Amino acid sequence: MTLPKKADGKPRNIIIVLTDDHRYDAMGFLKPQDFIETPVTDRIAREGVHFRNAFVTTALCSPSRATIFTGLYAHQHRVVDNNHPIAPGLVFFPEYLQANGYETAFIGKWHMGLEGDDPQPGFDRWVSFKGQGDYWPNGDGLNLDGARVEQDGYLTDQLNDYALDWLESRTREKPFMLFLAHKAVHAEFYPAPRHEGRYRDATFRYPETMAPGAQGRPMWVENQRNSWHGVDFAYHDDLDIGDYYKRYMETYLSVDEGMGRIMNHLEQRGELDDTLILYMSDNGFLFGEHGLIDKRCAYEESMRIPMIARCPALFGAGRKVDEVVANLDIAPTMLEVAGLEPPAWMEGRSLLPLMRGEQVAWRDALLYEYYWERNFPQTPTVHAIREDRYKYVRYHGIWDIDELYDLQDDPLESRNLIFSPGHHAIAERLNQSLFDRLEATGGLDMPLPRDAGERQILRRDDRASLAPFPEELLKFLAR
């Protein structure tokens, strides 16, 4: 598991904090809503680097996490849903760190492959739980280095405690890598009691694109309004999106506090400025945009994530990076931070040059993919290509329209240009680019996993009716 060492690469300490479903703009310094407070998150961005265009290549828990650990697309690592085991032979970047002298720890939500929480290769310390876990004890407990122990309190706080205990127990003879993966802020949202109700009386601004009937919106999107992942029947309940968002941000407060505790500990030990702290999420989350909740689709709120980093020993403060970066880039970045040359088979690229403000040739587009799930059948198979300006979204297996957006003129993705005069050549170019990238990375054969998981397939008869067939296709048929 050894890798070539970089000539100028001093191994740095690494802490990755990963949250679940935290959307890209839900940080206080971006002011998406007037009431949210994320002081420690804001500090990391202020004293480090904010990646303003960070994305995942698949907006779903398990596929995204596998991409973070491998630097591969879902069609390569084959973890394409939340219900099936990891393919044999996958190599995770912590295995390289461990083999090259790092102390390593994984603490939190693994959630790759069925409901298992067994220790995985590459980690000296292991604390995890089955599946999604629960904010409060559910009887399953935690897996501590292969032994079952009780979960004896609020999960976010307990994971932060385990992280601090491990950091305190280290001998400091080796560099370390801590991967702290919170369940928060995954639904259902349960804030710590000390935070519950903090935003109850705050005013929530509902998204502009929440209304039905947007021109050019695909039929499947309109139909999903009245479903498990739609605003008219969200999680098959009467759910107010504004109240839901407030609880979401209340639930995040304990994550923010935990990062503050970790930073204070490192500062007391004189290790803070020499430690790379990277904060990110495994995917975004829609709160009513396009009439949807949750993720999976290729809209910005689904596939875009927060990503900030701090390490004064490696790069300066206050930098904003506009290049399109992705979870695909995390594994090679961590290897370079450890002074190692990333293996050639990784598809991602190290972010370290961008963190340092270096002028480097970067990707001109990002490939996105999501594969239809039988248990959530409302969202079709999606492939998309996102450039700095244009995004093209192609749907597979449905009789509907595709999407094309000019993100410069329409950042809310409210005007689908797929049939707009003057945009046909752009759509054709992006379609060609999409398939070129899939072909080059072995993505033309789509995976077919066995049926698994509960099916969420209900509609309400007193809510939104089925959308009409797209008018543009009727016009084409009439010719």
Short mmCIF file of C-alpha atoms in Angstrom, two decimals:
data_model
loop_
_atom_site.label_atom_id
_atom_site.label_comp_id
_atom_site.label_asym_id
_atom_site.label_seq_id
_atom_site.Cartn_x
_atom_site.Cartn_y
_atom_site.Cartn_z
CA MET A 1 0.00 0.00 0.00
CA THR A 2 2.99 2.33 -0.25
CA LEU A 3 3.00 5.28 -2.66
CA PRO A 4 5.84 7.43 -3.99
CA LYS A 5 6.62 10.36 -1.72
CA LYS A 6 6.62 13.91 -3.05
CA ALA A 7 10.03 15.57 -2.82
CA ASP A 8 8.68 18.61 -0.95
CA GLY A 9 5.83 16.93 0.89
CA LYS A 10 5.87 17.13 4.69
CA PRO A 11 3.04 14.98 6.12
CA ARG A 12 0.42 17.16 7.80
CA ASN A 13 -2.24 16.24 10.31
CA ILE A 14 -5.68 15.85 8.74
CA ILE A 15 -9.22 16.19 10.10
CA ILE A 16 -12.16 15.69 7.76
CA VAL A 17 -15.58 16.53 9.14
CA LEU A 18 -18.36 15.14 6.93
CA THR A 19 -22.01 15.92 7.49
CA ASP A 20 -25.05 14.43 5.82
CA ASP A 21 -27.38 16.45 3.56
CA HIS A 22 -25.91 19.86 4.45
CA ARG A 23 -26.63 22.10 1.47
CA TYR A 24 -23.97 24.38 0.03
CA ASP A 25 -25.43 27.70 1.21
CA ALA A 26 -26.54 26.74 4.74
CA MET A 27 -23.67 28.56 6.44
CA GLY A 28 -24.04 31.77 8.37
CA PHE A 29 -21.51 33.82 6.41
CA LEU A 30 -23.46 33.20 3.17
CA LYS A 31 -26.70 34.51 4.76
CA PRO A 32 -29.17 32.24 2.94
CA GLN A 33 -31.66 32.99 5.71
CA ASP A 34 -31.42 35.87 8.15
CA PHE A 35 -31.50 33.75 11.28
CA ILE A 36 -28.89 31.00 10.90
CA GLU A 37 -25.71 30.98 13.01
CA THR A 38 -22.64 28.87 12.28
CA PRO A 39 -19.78 30.71 14.03
CA VAL A 40 -17.15 27.95 13.88
CA THR A 41 -17.97 27.06 10.28
CA ASP A 42 -17.68 30.76 9.46
CA ARG A 43 -14.32 30.92 11.23
CA ILE A 44 -12.89 28.06 9.17
CA ALA A 45 -13.96 29.81 5.97
CA ARG A 46 -12.63 33.17 7.17
CA GLU A 47 -9.26 31.77 8.23
CA GLY A 48 -8.92 29.38 5.30
CA VAL A 49 -10.41 28.61 1.90
CA HIS A 50 -14.02 28.54 0.75
CA PHE A 51 -14.72 26.44 -2.34
CA ARG A 52 -17.70 28.31 -3.76
CA ASN A 53 -18.43 25.75 -6.47
CA ALA A 54 -18.06 22.38 -4.74
CA PHE A 55 -20.16 19.42 -5.90
CA VAL A 56 -20.71 15.71 -5.57
CA THR A 57 -20.73 13.39 -8.55
CA THR A 58 -23.75 11.51 -7.14
CA ALA A 59 -26.12 13.17 -4.66
CA LEU A 60 -26.83 10.13 -2.50
CA CYS A 61 -25.21 9.03 0.78
CA SER A 62 -23.43 5.77 -0.02
CA PRO A 63 -22.28 6.56 -3.58
CA SER A 64 -20.94 9.93 -2.49
CA ARG A 65 -19.07 8.49 0.47
CA ALA A 66 -17.50 5.80 -1.70
CA THR A 67 -16.37 8.53 -4.10
CA ILE A 68 -14.84 10.53 -1.23
CA PHE A 69 -12.82 7.51 -0.10
CA THR A 70 -11.75 6.25 -3.55
CA GLY A 71 -11.57 9.25 -5.88
CA LEU A 72 -13.75 7.33 -8.35
CA TYR A 73 -17.16 7.85 -9.96
CA ALA A 74 -20.08 5.70 -8.85
CA HIS A 75 -20.03 3.79 -12.14
CA GLN A 76 -16.44 2.85 -11.31
CA HIS A 77 -16.65 1.94 -7.63
CA ARG A 78 -20.18 0.48 -8.20
CA VAL A 79 -21.64 1.71 -4.91
CA VAL A 80 -24.71 3.12 -6.65
CA ASP A 81 -27.34 3.03 -3.90
CA ASN A 82 -27.69 2.82 -0.11
CA ASN A 83 -28.71 -0.84 0.04
CA HIS A 84 -25.93 -3.01 -1.36
CA PRO A 85 -22.49 -4.06 -0.09
CA ILE A 86 -19.21 -2.58 -1.21
CA ALA A 87 -17.62 -4.29 -4.19
CA PRO A 88 -14.58 -6.43 -3.29
CA GLY A 89 -11.21 -4.90 -4.01
CA LEU A 90 -12.01 -1.23 -3.44
CA VAL A 91 -9.08 0.68 -1.94
CA PHE A 92 -9.77 3.65 0.34
CA PHE A 93 -7.28 6.49 0.71
CA PRO A 94 -6.87 5.98 4.52
CA GLU A 95 -5.26 2.62 3.73
CA TYR A 96 -2.42 4.48 2.02
CA LEU A 97 -2.09 6.90 4.93
CA GLN A 98 -1.99 4.09 7.46
CA ALA A 99 0.62 2.19 5.44
CA ASN A 100 2.76 5.33 5.27
CA GLY A 101 2.96 6.01 8.97
CA TYR A 102 -0.29 7.78 9.89
CA GLU A 103 -2.45 7.10 12.90
CA THR A 104 -5.98 6.93 11.54
CA ALA A 105 -9.47 7.02 13.01
CA PHE A 106 -12.99 6.78 11.61
CA ILE A 107 -15.73 8.01 13.91
CA GLY A 108 -19.35 8.20 12.80
CA LYS A 109 -21.62 7.22 9.96
CA TRP A 110 -20.08 4.76 7.48
CA HIS A 111 -23.29 3.84 5.64
CA MET A 112 -21.82 1.96 2.71
CA GLY A 113 -23.34 -1.41 2.15
CA LEU A 114 -26.42 -2.76 3.87
CA GLU A 115 -26.67 -2.15 7.62
CA GLY A 116 -23.19 -3.19 8.65
CA ASP A 117 -20.91 -1.21 10.96
CA ASP A 118 -17.89 -3.54 11.06
CA PRO A 119 -14.42 -1.94 11.12
CA GLN A 120 -13.05 -1.20 7.66
CA PRO A 121 -9.48 -1.34 6.33
CA GLY A 122 -7.27 1.66 6.87
CA PHE A 123 -8.32 2.69 10.38
CA ASP A 124 -6.58 2.19 13.72
CA ARG A 125 -9.62 3.46 15.59
CA TRP A 126 -13.20 2.65 14.60
CA VAL A 127 -16.45 4.00 16.04
CA SER A 128 -19.58 3.55 13.95
CA PHE A 129 -23.20 2.40 13.96
CA LYS A 130 -25.63 0.49 11.78
CA GLY A 131 -27.11 2.17 8.73
CA GLN A 132 -28.38 5.69 9.27
CA GLY A 133 -28.19 5.42 13.04
CA ASP A 134 -30.42 7.53 15.31
CA TYR A 135 -29.89 10.81 17.07
CA TRP A 136 -31.02 9.14 20.31
CA PRO A 137 -30.25 5.58 21.45
CA ASN A 138 -32.21 2.92 19.56
CA GLY A 139 -30.87 -0.24 21.19
CA ASP A 140 -28.30 -1.09 18.50
CA GLY A 141 -25.49 0.80 20.18
CA LEU A 142 -22.13 1.59 18.60
CA ASN A 143 -19.35 -0.53 17.15
CA LEU A 144 -16.14 0.37 18.97
CA ASP A 145 -13.20 -1.39 17.31
CA GLY A 146 -15.37 -4.46 16.71
CA ALA A 147 -17.09 -4.57 20.11
CA ARG A 148 -20.63 -3.37 20.84
CA VAL A 149 -21.02 -0.49 23.29
CA GLU A 150 -24.02 1.56 24.28
CA GLN A 151 -24.96 4.84 22.70
CA ASP A 152 -25.64 6.76 25.87
CA GLY A 153 -26.72 10.17 24.64
CA TYR A 154 -27.29 12.53 21.73
CA LEU A 155 -25.34 11.10 18.81
CA THR A 156 -23.64 14.24 17.51
CA ASP A 157 -22.29 15.07 20.97
CA GLN A 158 -21.16 11.50 21.55
CA LEU A 159 -19.27 11.36 18.25
CA ASN A 160 -17.58 14.65 19.09
CA ASP A 161 -16.59 13.19 22.48
CA TYR A 162 -15.10 10.09 20.84
CA ALA A 163 -13.15 12.29 18.43
CA LEU A 164 -11.71 14.38 21.27
CA ASP A 165 -10.89 11.29 23.33
CA TRP A 166 -8.93 9.81 20.42
CA LEU A 167 -7.08 13.05 19.74
CA GLU A 168 -6.18 13.27 23.45
CA SER A 169 -4.98 9.65 23.58
CA ARG A 170 -2.51 9.98 20.72
CA THR A 171 1.21 9.73 21.41
CA ARG A 172 1.98 12.52 18.89
CA GLU A 173 4.82 10.43 17.48
CA LYS A 174 3.06 10.13 14.11
CA PRO A 175 0.91 12.39 11.94
CA PHE A 176 -2.79 11.62 12.23
CA MET A 177 -5.92 11.51 10.10
CA LEU A 178 -9.33 11.77 11.77
CA PHE A 179 -12.44 11.21 9.67
CA LEU A 180 -15.46 12.42 11.68
CA ALA A 181 -18.67 11.55 9.84
CA HIS A 182 -21.81 12.86 11.50
CA LYS A 183 -25.33 11.57 11.02
CA ALA A 184 -26.41 15.20 11.27
CA VAL A 185 -28.05 16.85 9.49
CA HIS A 186 -29.95 13.89 8.04
CA ALA A 187 -33.73 13.75 8.43
CA GLU A 188 -35.65 13.42 10.61
CA PHE A 189 -34.11 16.48 12.22
CA TYR A 190 -33.68 16.24 15.99
CA PRO A 191 -31.74 19.14 17.49
CA ALA A 192 -29.90 18.72 20.76
CA PRO A 193 -32.25 19.77 23.57
CA ARG A 194 -30.17 22.88 24.24
CA HIS A 195 -30.83 24.06 20.67
CA GLU A 196 -34.41 22.96 20.12
CA GLY A 197 -36.72 25.85 19.30
CA ARG A 198 -33.97 28.44 18.82
CA TYR A 199 -35.32 29.40 15.39
CA ARG A 200 -38.99 28.61 16.00
CA ASP A 201 -40.13 32.21 15.63
CA ALA A 202 -37.77 33.12 12.81
CA THR A 203 -39.03 34.00 9.33
CA PHE A 204 -38.18 31.57 6.52
CA ARG A 205 -37.96 32.76 2.92
CA TYR A 206 -39.50 30.13 0.66
CA PRO A 207 -37.67 29.46 -2.63
CA GLU A 208 -38.76 31.30 -5.75
CA THR A 209 -38.93 28.10 -7.79
CA MET A 210 -41.27 26.26 -5.40
CA ALA A 211 -44.47 27.10 -7.28
CA PRO A 212 -45.92 24.51 -9.71
CA GLY A 213 -46.25 24.93 -13.44
CA ALA A 214 -42.85 26.40 -14.34
CA GLN A 215 -42.39 26.62 -18.09
CA GLY A 216 -40.01 23.97 -19.39
CA ARG A 217 -40.01 21.93 -16.18
CA PRO A 218 -39.95 18.21 -17.00
CA MET A 219 -43.09 16.22 -16.39
CA TRP A 220 -41.37 13.90 -13.90
CA VAL A 221 -40.37 16.88 -11.73
CA GLU A 222 -43.92 18.23 -11.61
CA ASN A 223 -45.24 14.77 -10.79
CA GLN A 224 -42.73 14.35 -7.97
CA ARG A 225 -44.34 17.24 -6.10
CA ASN A 226 -47.01 14.80 -4.91
CA SER A 227 -44.64 12.13 -3.61
CA TRP A 228 -42.27 11.19 -0.80
CA HIS A 229 -39.75 13.70 -2.13
CA GLY A 230 -42.17 16.48 -3.10
CA VAL A 231 -43.50 19.52 -1.26
CA ASP A 232 -47.16 18.41 -1.55
CA PHE A 233 -46.66 15.06 0.22
CA ALA A 234 -43.21 15.35 1.78
CA TYR A 235 -42.21 12.09 3.49
CA HIS A 236 -45.90 11.15 3.11
CA ASP A 237 -46.87 13.74 5.69
CA ASP A 238 -48.13 17.30 6.06
CA LEU A 239 -44.79 19.04 6.29
CA ASP A 240 -44.11 22.76 6.31
CA ILE A 241 -40.84 23.36 4.49
CA GLY A 242 -40.03 26.46 6.52
CA ASP A 243 -40.46 24.75 9.90
CA TYR A 244 -38.47 21.80 8.58
CA TYR A 245 -35.57 24.04 7.56
CA LYS A 246 -35.50 25.70 10.98
CA ARG A 247 -35.14 22.32 12.70
CA TYR A 248 -32.46 21.41 10.15
CA MET A 249 -30.37 24.41 11.14
CA GLU A 250 -31.02 23.81 14.84
CA THR A 251 -29.72 20.26 14.34
CA TYR A 252 -26.55 21.62 12.72
CA LEU A 253 -25.66 23.74 15.76
CA SER A 254 -24.20 20.77 17.66
CA VAL A 255 -21.97 19.98 14.66
CA ASP A 256 -20.68 23.54 14.65
CA GLU A 257 -20.07 23.46 18.39
CA GLY A 258 -18.20 20.16 18.06
CA MET A 259 -15.81 21.58 15.49
CA GLY A 260 -15.15 24.43 17.90
CA ARG A 261 -14.28 21.97 20.67
CA ILE A 262 -11.87 20.13 18.37
CA MET A 263 -10.19 23.35 17.26
CA ASN A 264 -9.79 24.48 20.88
CA HIS A 265 -8.18 21.15 21.74
CA LEU A 266 -5.72 21.38 18.85
CA GLU A 267 -4.89 24.97 19.77
CA GLN A 268 -4.11 24.00 23.36
CA ARG A 269 -1.74 21.32 22.07
CA GLY A 270 -0.06 23.64 19.58
CA GLU A 271 -1.28 21.58 16.62
CA LEU A 272 -4.09 23.71 15.18
CA ASP A 273 -2.25 25.64 12.49
CA ASP A 274 -0.37 22.58 11.28
CA THR A 275 -3.57 20.52 10.89
CA LEU A 276 -5.67 20.54 7.73
CA ILE A 277 -9.32 20.82 8.75
CA LEU A 278 -11.67 20.11 5.85
CA TYR A 279 -15.41 20.46 6.28
CA MET A 280 -17.86 19.16 3.67
CA SER A 281 -21.16 17.32 3.14
CA ASP A 282 -21.97 14.13 1.25
CA ASN A 283 -24.62 15.90 -0.87
CA GLY A 284 -26.94 18.88 -0.83
CA PHE A 285 -30.62 19.10 0.01
CA LEU A 286 -33.63 20.77 -1.59
CA PHE A 287 -36.03 22.71 0.58
CA GLY A 288 -38.83 23.31 -1.90
CA GLU A 289 -36.80 24.31 -4.95
CA HIS A 290 -38.58 23.06 -8.08
CA GLY A 291 -41.28 21.69 -5.78
CA LEU A 292 -38.90 19.07 -4.34
CA ILE A 293 -37.20 18.06 -1.12
CA ASP A 294 -34.22 15.77 -0.52
CA LYS A 295 -31.57 15.17 -3.23
CA ARG A 296 -30.71 12.72 -6.08
CA CYS A 297 -31.51 15.10 -8.96
CA ALA A 298 -28.97 17.33 -10.72
CA TYR A 299 -30.34 20.68 -9.59
CA GLU A 300 -27.79 22.87 -7.83
CA GLU A 301 -29.34 22.50 -4.36
CA SER A 302 -29.01 18.71 -4.64
CA MET A 303 -25.53 18.24 -6.08
CA ARG A 304 -23.77 21.29 -4.65
CA ILE A 305 -22.14 21.08 -1.20
CA PRO A 306 -20.37 23.23 1.38
CA MET A 307 -16.60 22.82 1.33
CA ILE A 308 -14.19 24.86 3.43
CA ALA A 309 -10.66 24.18 4.64
CA ARG A 310 -8.16 25.67 7.08
CA CYS A 311 -4.43 25.04 7.48
CA PRO A 312 -2.16 28.10 7.85
CA ALA A 313 0.91 25.89 7.43
CA LEU A 314 -0.22 25.06 3.88
CA PHE A 315 -2.18 28.08 2.63
CA GLY A 316 -3.33 31.55 3.58
CA ALA A 317 -6.60 32.90 4.91
CA GLY A 318 -9.61 34.40 3.20
CA ARG A 319 -9.23 32.72 -0.19
CA LYS A 320 -12.27 31.98 -2.33
CA VAL A 321 -11.95 29.31 -5.02
CA ASP A 322 -14.35 29.53 -7.96
CA GLU A 323 -13.19 26.45 -9.89
CA VAL A 324 -15.60 23.51 -10.00
CA VAL A 325 -14.33 20.97 -7.46
CA ALA A 326 -15.92 17.75 -6.24
CA ASN A 327 -15.95 14.96 -3.69
CA LEU A 328 -13.98 13.14 -6.38
CA ASP A 329 -10.99 15.32 -5.43
CA ILE A 330 -10.85 14.54 -1.71
CA ALA A 331 -8.84 11.30 -1.84
CA PRO A 332 -6.00 12.65 -4.02
CA THR A 333 -5.94 15.86 -1.97
CA MET A 334 -5.48 13.99 1.29
CA LEU A 335 -2.70 11.90 -0.19
CA GLU A 336 -0.83 14.99 -1.36
CA VAL A 337 -1.30 16.65 2.03
CA ALA A 338 0.30 13.51 3.46
CA GLY A 339 3.29 14.01 1.15
CA LEU A 340 2.32 11.18 -1.20
CA GLU A 341 1.76 10.98 -4.94
CA PRO A 342 -1.87 10.02 -5.66
CA PRO A 343 -2.21 6.83 -7.73
CA ALA A 344 -2.96 7.29 -11.42
CA TRP A 345 -6.21 5.32 -11.22
CA MET A 346 -7.95 8.02 -9.19
CA GLU A 347 -10.20 10.24 -11.32
CA GLY A 348 -10.08 13.22 -8.97
CA ARG A 349 -7.34 15.83 -8.66
CA SER A 350 -5.59 17.33 -5.66
CA LEU A 351 -7.11 20.60 -4.47
CA LEU A 352 -3.91 21.74 -2.78
CA PRO A 353 -2.75 24.00 -5.66
CA LEU A 354 -6.13 25.76 -5.62
CA MET A 355 -5.93 26.13 -1.85
CA ARG A 356 -2.57 27.85 -2.30
CA GLY A 357 -3.89 30.18 -4.97
CA GLU A 358 -1.72 28.72 -7.71
CA GLN A 359 -2.72 29.16 -11.33
CA VAL A 360 -3.29 25.65 -12.64
CA ALA A 361 -5.20 24.21 -15.57
CA TRP A 362 -8.40 22.83 -14.10
CA ARG A 363 -11.38 20.80 -15.30
CA ASP A 364 -13.72 22.64 -17.64
CA ALA A 365 -16.75 20.52 -16.68
CA LEU A 366 -17.94 18.00 -14.09
CA LEU A 367 -19.78 14.75 -14.77
CA TYR A 368 -22.80 13.92 -12.59
CA GLU A 369 -24.70 10.62 -12.37
CA TYR A 370 -27.56 9.09 -10.42
CA TYR A 371 -29.09 5.67 -11.04
CA TRP A 372 -32.81 5.00 -10.65
CA GLU A 373 -33.80 3.26 -7.42
CA ARG A 374 -36.82 0.98 -7.26
CA ASN A 375 -37.52 2.04 -3.66
CA PHE A 376 -37.65 5.73 -4.68
CA PRO A 377 -38.87 5.47 -8.27
CA GLN A 378 -39.88 9.11 -8.71
CA THR A 379 -36.41 10.22 -9.81
CA PRO A 380 -35.16 8.72 -13.09
CA THR A 381 -31.59 7.84 -13.99
CA VAL A 382 -29.78 11.15 -14.41
CA HIS A 383 -26.60 12.08 -16.21
CA ALA A 384 -25.48 15.68 -16.31
CA ILE A 385 -22.54 17.78 -17.32
CA ARG A 386 -21.91 21.03 -15.47
CA GLU A 387 -19.63 23.72 -16.84
CA ASP A 388 -19.00 27.11 -15.29
CA ARG A 389 -21.84 28.57 -17.34
CA TYR A 390 -24.03 25.81 -18.75
CA LYS A 391 -25.55 22.69 -17.28
CA TYR A 392 -27.04 19.93 -19.44
CA VAL A 393 -29.16 17.22 -17.81
CA ARG A 394 -30.07 14.00 -19.62
CA TYR A 395 -32.73 11.59 -18.34
CA HIS A 396 -32.70 7.89 -19.11
CA GLY A 397 -35.67 5.54 -19.34
CA ILE A 398 -38.51 8.08 -19.35
CA TRP A 399 -40.52 9.81 -22.09
CA ASP A 400 -39.87 13.38 -21.11
CA ILE A 401 -37.71 16.38 -21.89
CA ASP A 402 -34.09 17.00 -20.89
CA GLU A 403 -32.82 20.24 -19.37
CA LEU A 404 -30.32 22.97 -20.28
CA TYR A 405 -29.58 25.95 -18.05
CA ASP A 406 -27.49 29.07 -18.42
CA LEU A 407 -26.24 29.32 -14.84
CA GLN A 408 -24.79 32.76 -15.43
CA ASP A 409 -28.13 34.31 -16.42
CA ASP A 410 -30.37 31.90 -14.49
CA PRO A 411 -28.67 30.61 -11.30
CA LEU A 412 -32.03 29.42 -9.96
CA GLU A 413 -32.44 27.05 -12.95
CA SER A 414 -35.90 28.44 -13.60
CA ARG A 415 -35.77 28.64 -17.43
CA ASN A 416 -35.13 25.39 -19.27
CA LEU A 417 -33.43 26.28 -22.57
CA ILE A 418 -33.48 22.81 -24.11
CA PHE A 419 -35.90 23.95 -26.85
CA SER A 420 -34.93 27.62 -26.83
CA PRO A 421 -33.83 29.07 -30.20
CA GLY A 422 -30.07 29.40 -30.42
CA HIS A 423 -29.31 26.76 -27.79
CA HIS A 424 -29.57 23.56 -29.80
CA ALA A 425 -25.86 23.53 -30.64
CA ILE A 426 -24.94 24.01 -26.97
CA ALA A 427 -27.10 21.06 -25.94
CA GLU A 428 -25.58 18.90 -28.68
CA ARG A 429 -22.05 19.85 -27.63
CA LEU A 430 -22.73 19.06 -23.99
CA ASN A 431 -24.41 15.76 -24.89
CA GLN A 432 -21.28 14.80 -26.82
CA SER A 433 -19.05 15.87 -23.91
CA LEU A 434 -21.19 13.86 -21.48
CA PHE A 435 -20.85 10.65 -23.45
CA ASP A 436 -17.16 11.22 -24.13
CA ARG A 437 -16.54 11.40 -20.40
CA LEU A 438 -18.68 8.37 -19.64
CA GLU A 439 -16.92 6.35 -22.33
CA ALA A 440 -13.46 7.42 -21.16
CA THR A 441 -14.22 6.32 -17.58
CA GLY A 442 -16.09 3.09 -18.31
CA GLY A 443 -19.52 4.52 -17.62
CA LEU A 444 -21.53 3.31 -20.61
CA ASP A 445 -22.65 0.12 -18.83
CA MET A 446 -25.19 0.99 -16.17
CA PRO A 447 -25.38 -1.13 -13.00
CA LEU A 448 -28.47 -3.17 -12.13
CA PRO A 449 -28.58 -4.01 -8.41
CA ARG A 450 -31.12 -6.43 -6.95
CA ASP A 451 -34.32 -4.93 -5.54
CA ALA A 452 -33.82 -3.90 -1.92
CA GLY A 453 -35.25 -1.50 0.64
CA GLU A 454 -38.72 -0.17 1.35
CA ARG A 455 -40.72 1.36 -1.52
CA GLN A 456 -42.03 4.90 -1.11
CA ILE A 457 -44.56 5.06 -3.94
CA LEU A 458 -47.69 6.76 -2.62
CA ARG A 459 -49.54 9.86 -3.88
CA ARG A 460 -52.40 11.87 -2.38
CA ASP A 461 -55.59 12.20 -4.39
CA ASP A 462 -56.28 15.70 -2.99
CA ARG A 463 -52.94 17.22 -4.00
CA ALA A 464 -51.22 18.01 -7.28
CA SER A 465 -52.55 16.01 -10.22
CA LEU A 466 -50.41 14.47 -12.93
CA ALA A 467 -48.58 16.97 -15.10
CA PRO A 468 -49.58 17.38 -18.74
CA PHE A 469 -47.43 15.86 -21.44
CA PRO A 470 -44.69 18.35 -22.50
CA GLU A 471 -46.07 20.76 -25.07
CA GLU A 472 -42.80 20.84 -26.98
CA LEU A 473 -43.04 17.13 -27.71
CA LEU A 474 -46.60 17.50 -28.86
CA LYS A 475 -45.44 20.12 -31.33
CA PHE A 476 -42.78 17.80 -32.65
CA LEU A 477 -45.31 15.00 -33.03
CA ALA A 478 -47.64 17.29 -34.97
CA ARG A 479 -45.02 17.86 -37.62
#
